[in-house]
Coordinates of N, CA and C in Angstrom, one line a residue:
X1 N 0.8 -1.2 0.0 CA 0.0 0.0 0.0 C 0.9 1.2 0.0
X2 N 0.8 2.0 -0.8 CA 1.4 3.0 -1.3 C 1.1 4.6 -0.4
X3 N 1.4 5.3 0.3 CA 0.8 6.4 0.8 C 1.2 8.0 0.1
X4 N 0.4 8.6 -0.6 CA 0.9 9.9 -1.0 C 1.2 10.9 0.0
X5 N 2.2 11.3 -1.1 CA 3.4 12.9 -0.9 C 2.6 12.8 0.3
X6 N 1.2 13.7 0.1 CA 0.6 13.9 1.0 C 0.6 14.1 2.6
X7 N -0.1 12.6 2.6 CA 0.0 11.5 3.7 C 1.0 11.1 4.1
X8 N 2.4 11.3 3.7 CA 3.4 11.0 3.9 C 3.7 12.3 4.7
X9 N 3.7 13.4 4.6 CA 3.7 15.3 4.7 C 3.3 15.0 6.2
X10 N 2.0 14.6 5.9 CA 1.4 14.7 7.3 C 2.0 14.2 8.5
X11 N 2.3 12.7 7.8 CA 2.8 11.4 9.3 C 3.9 11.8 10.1
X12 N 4.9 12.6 9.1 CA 6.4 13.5 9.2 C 6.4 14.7 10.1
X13 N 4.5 15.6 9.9 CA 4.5 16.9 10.9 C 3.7 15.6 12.0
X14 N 3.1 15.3 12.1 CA 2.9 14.5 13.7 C 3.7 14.3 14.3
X15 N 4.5 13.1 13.8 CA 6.2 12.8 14.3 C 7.1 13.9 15.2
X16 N 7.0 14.5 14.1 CA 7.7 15.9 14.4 C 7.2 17.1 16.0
X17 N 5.8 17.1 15.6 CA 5.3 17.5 16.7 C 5.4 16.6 17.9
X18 N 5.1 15.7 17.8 CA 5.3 15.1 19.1 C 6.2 15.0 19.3
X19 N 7.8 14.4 18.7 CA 8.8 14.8 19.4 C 9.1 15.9 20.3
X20 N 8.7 16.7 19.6 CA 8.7 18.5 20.4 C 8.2 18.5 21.4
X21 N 6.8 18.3 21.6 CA 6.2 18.0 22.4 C 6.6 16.8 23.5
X22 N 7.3 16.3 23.0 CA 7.6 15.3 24.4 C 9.0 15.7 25.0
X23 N 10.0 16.3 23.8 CA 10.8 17.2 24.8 C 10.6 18.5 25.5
X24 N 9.2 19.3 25.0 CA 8.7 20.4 26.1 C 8.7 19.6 27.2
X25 N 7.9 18.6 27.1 CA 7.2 17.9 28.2 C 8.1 17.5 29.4
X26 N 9.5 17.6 29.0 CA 10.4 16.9 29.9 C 11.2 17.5 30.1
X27 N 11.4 19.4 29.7 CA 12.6 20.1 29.7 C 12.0 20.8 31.7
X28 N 12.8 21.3 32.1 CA 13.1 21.4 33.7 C 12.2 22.9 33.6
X29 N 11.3 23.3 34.6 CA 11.1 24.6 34.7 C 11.8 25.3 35.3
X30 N 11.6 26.5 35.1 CA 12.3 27.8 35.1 C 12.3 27.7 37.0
X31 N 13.1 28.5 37.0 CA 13.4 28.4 38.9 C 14.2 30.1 39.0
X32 N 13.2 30.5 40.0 CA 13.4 31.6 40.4 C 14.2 31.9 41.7
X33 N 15.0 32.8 41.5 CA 16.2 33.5 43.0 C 15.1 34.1 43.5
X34 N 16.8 34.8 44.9 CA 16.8 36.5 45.3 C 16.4 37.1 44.5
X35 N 17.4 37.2 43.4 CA 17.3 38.0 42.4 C 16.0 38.9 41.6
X36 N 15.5 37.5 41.4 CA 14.2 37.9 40.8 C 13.0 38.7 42.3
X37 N 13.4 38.3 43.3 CA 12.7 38.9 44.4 C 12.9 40.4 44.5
X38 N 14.2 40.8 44.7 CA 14.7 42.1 44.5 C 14.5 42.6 43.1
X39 N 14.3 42.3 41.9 CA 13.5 42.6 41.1 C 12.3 43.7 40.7
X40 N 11.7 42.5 41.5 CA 10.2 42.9 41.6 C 10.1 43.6 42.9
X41 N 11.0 43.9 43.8 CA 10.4 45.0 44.6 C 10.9 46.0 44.0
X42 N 12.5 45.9 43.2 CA 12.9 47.6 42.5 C 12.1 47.8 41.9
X43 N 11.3 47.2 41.0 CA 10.5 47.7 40.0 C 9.4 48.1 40.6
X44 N 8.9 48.0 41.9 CA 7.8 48.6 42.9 C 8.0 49.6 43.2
X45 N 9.5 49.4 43.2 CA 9.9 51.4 44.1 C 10.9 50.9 45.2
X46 N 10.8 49.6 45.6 CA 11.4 49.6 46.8 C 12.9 48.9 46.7
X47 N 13.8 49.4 47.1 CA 15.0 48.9 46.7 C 16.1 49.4 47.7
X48 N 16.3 48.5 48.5 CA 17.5 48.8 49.6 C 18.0 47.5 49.8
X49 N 19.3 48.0 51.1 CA 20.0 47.1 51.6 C 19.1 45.7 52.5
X50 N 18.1 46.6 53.4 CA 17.1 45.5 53.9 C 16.3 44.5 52.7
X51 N 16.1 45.2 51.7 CA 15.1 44.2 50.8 C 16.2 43.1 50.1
X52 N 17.1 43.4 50.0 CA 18.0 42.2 49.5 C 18.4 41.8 50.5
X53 N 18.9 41.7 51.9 CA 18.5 40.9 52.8 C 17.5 40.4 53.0
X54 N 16.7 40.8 53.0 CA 15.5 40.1 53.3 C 15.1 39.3 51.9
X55 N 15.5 39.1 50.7 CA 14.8 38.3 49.7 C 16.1 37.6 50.0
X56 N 17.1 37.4 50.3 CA 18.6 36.6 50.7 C 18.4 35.7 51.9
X57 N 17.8 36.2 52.6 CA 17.0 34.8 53.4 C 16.2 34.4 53.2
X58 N 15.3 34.7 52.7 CA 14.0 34.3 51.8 C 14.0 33.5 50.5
X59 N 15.2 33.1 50.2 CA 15.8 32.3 49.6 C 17.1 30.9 50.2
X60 N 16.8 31.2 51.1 CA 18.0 30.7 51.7 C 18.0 29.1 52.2
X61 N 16.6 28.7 52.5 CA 16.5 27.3 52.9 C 16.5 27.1 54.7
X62 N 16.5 28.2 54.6 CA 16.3 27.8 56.4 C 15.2 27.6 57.0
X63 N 14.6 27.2 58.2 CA 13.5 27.3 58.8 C 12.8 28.3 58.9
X64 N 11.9 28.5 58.5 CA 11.0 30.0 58.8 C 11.4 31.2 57.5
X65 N 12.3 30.5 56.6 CA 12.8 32.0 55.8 C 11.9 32.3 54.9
X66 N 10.6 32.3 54.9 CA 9.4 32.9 54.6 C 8.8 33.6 54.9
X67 N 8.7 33.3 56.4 CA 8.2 34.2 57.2 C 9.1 35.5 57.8
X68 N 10.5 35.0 57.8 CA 11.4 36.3 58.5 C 11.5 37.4 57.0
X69 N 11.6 36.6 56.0 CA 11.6 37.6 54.6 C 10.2 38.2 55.0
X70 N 9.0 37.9 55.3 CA 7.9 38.6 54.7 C 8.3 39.9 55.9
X71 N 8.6 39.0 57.1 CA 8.7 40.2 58.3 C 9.6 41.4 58.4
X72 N 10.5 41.6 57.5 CA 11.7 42.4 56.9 C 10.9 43.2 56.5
X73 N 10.5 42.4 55.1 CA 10.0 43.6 53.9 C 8.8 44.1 54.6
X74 N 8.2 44.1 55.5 CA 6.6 44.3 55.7 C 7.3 45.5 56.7
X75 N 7.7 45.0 58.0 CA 7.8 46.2 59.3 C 9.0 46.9 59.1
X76 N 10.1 46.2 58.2 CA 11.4 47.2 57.9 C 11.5 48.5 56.6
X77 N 11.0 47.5 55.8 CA 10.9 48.5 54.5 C 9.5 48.8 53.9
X78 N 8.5 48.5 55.1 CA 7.4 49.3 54.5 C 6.4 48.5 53.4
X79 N 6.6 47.2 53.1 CA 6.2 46.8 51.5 C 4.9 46.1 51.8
X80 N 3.9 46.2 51.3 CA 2.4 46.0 51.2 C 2.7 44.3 51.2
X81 N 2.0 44.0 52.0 CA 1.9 42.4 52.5 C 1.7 41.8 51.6
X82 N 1.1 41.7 50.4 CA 0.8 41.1 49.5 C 2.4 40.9 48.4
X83 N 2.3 41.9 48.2 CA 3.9 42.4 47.5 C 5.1 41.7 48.4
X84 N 4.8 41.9 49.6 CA 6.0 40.9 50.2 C 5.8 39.2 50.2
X85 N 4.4 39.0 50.1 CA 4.3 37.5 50.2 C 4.4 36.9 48.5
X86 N 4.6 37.7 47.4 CA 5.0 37.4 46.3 C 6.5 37.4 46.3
X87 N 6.8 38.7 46.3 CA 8.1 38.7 46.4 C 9.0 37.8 47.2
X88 N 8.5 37.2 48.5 CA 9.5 35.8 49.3 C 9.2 34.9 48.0
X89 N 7.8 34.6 47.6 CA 7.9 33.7 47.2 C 8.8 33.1 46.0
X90 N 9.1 34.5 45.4 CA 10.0 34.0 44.1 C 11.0 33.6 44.4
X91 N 11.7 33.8 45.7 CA 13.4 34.0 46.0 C 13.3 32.4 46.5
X92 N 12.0 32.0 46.7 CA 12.1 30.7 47.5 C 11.8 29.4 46.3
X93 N 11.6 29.8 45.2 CA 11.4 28.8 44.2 C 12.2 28.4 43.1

């Protein structure tokens, strides 16, 4: 059984796609710092020595460095609770 150009065209973009698709499927997601924490507070306005301490333990892997980051940016530098509970959270992913 013979298959045209065609049908041959096709079986080649499937293939094709699914390979792609199964190496999207298996490539590592993206992983966020400090970095990106202090980021997104400069770009808020807020940008000091406290806020990069505080997204530097908030990244850090220790016990509680979610909560001591939020408690930094919130009662030290002023940063809207919500904005600080984003911002820990990037530095911690």
């Amino acid at each position: 059984m013979k298959r045209t150009p065609r049908a041959r065209l096709a079986a080649v973009a499937v293939a094709a796609l699914a390979a792609a698709g199964g190496t999207l499927a298996i490539a590592p997601s993206a992983h966020a710092a400090p970095s990106d924490c202090t980021a997104l507070l400069a770009a808020s306005g807020y940008s000091s020595t406290d806020t990069n301490l505080a997204c530097t333990i908030g990244g850090s892997g220790l016990p509680a460095d979610q909560l001591l980051c939020r408690l930094i940016l919130q009662n030290v530098s002023s940063v809207p609770p919500a904005l600080a509970q984003t911002a820990c959270t990037l530095a911690k992913l």
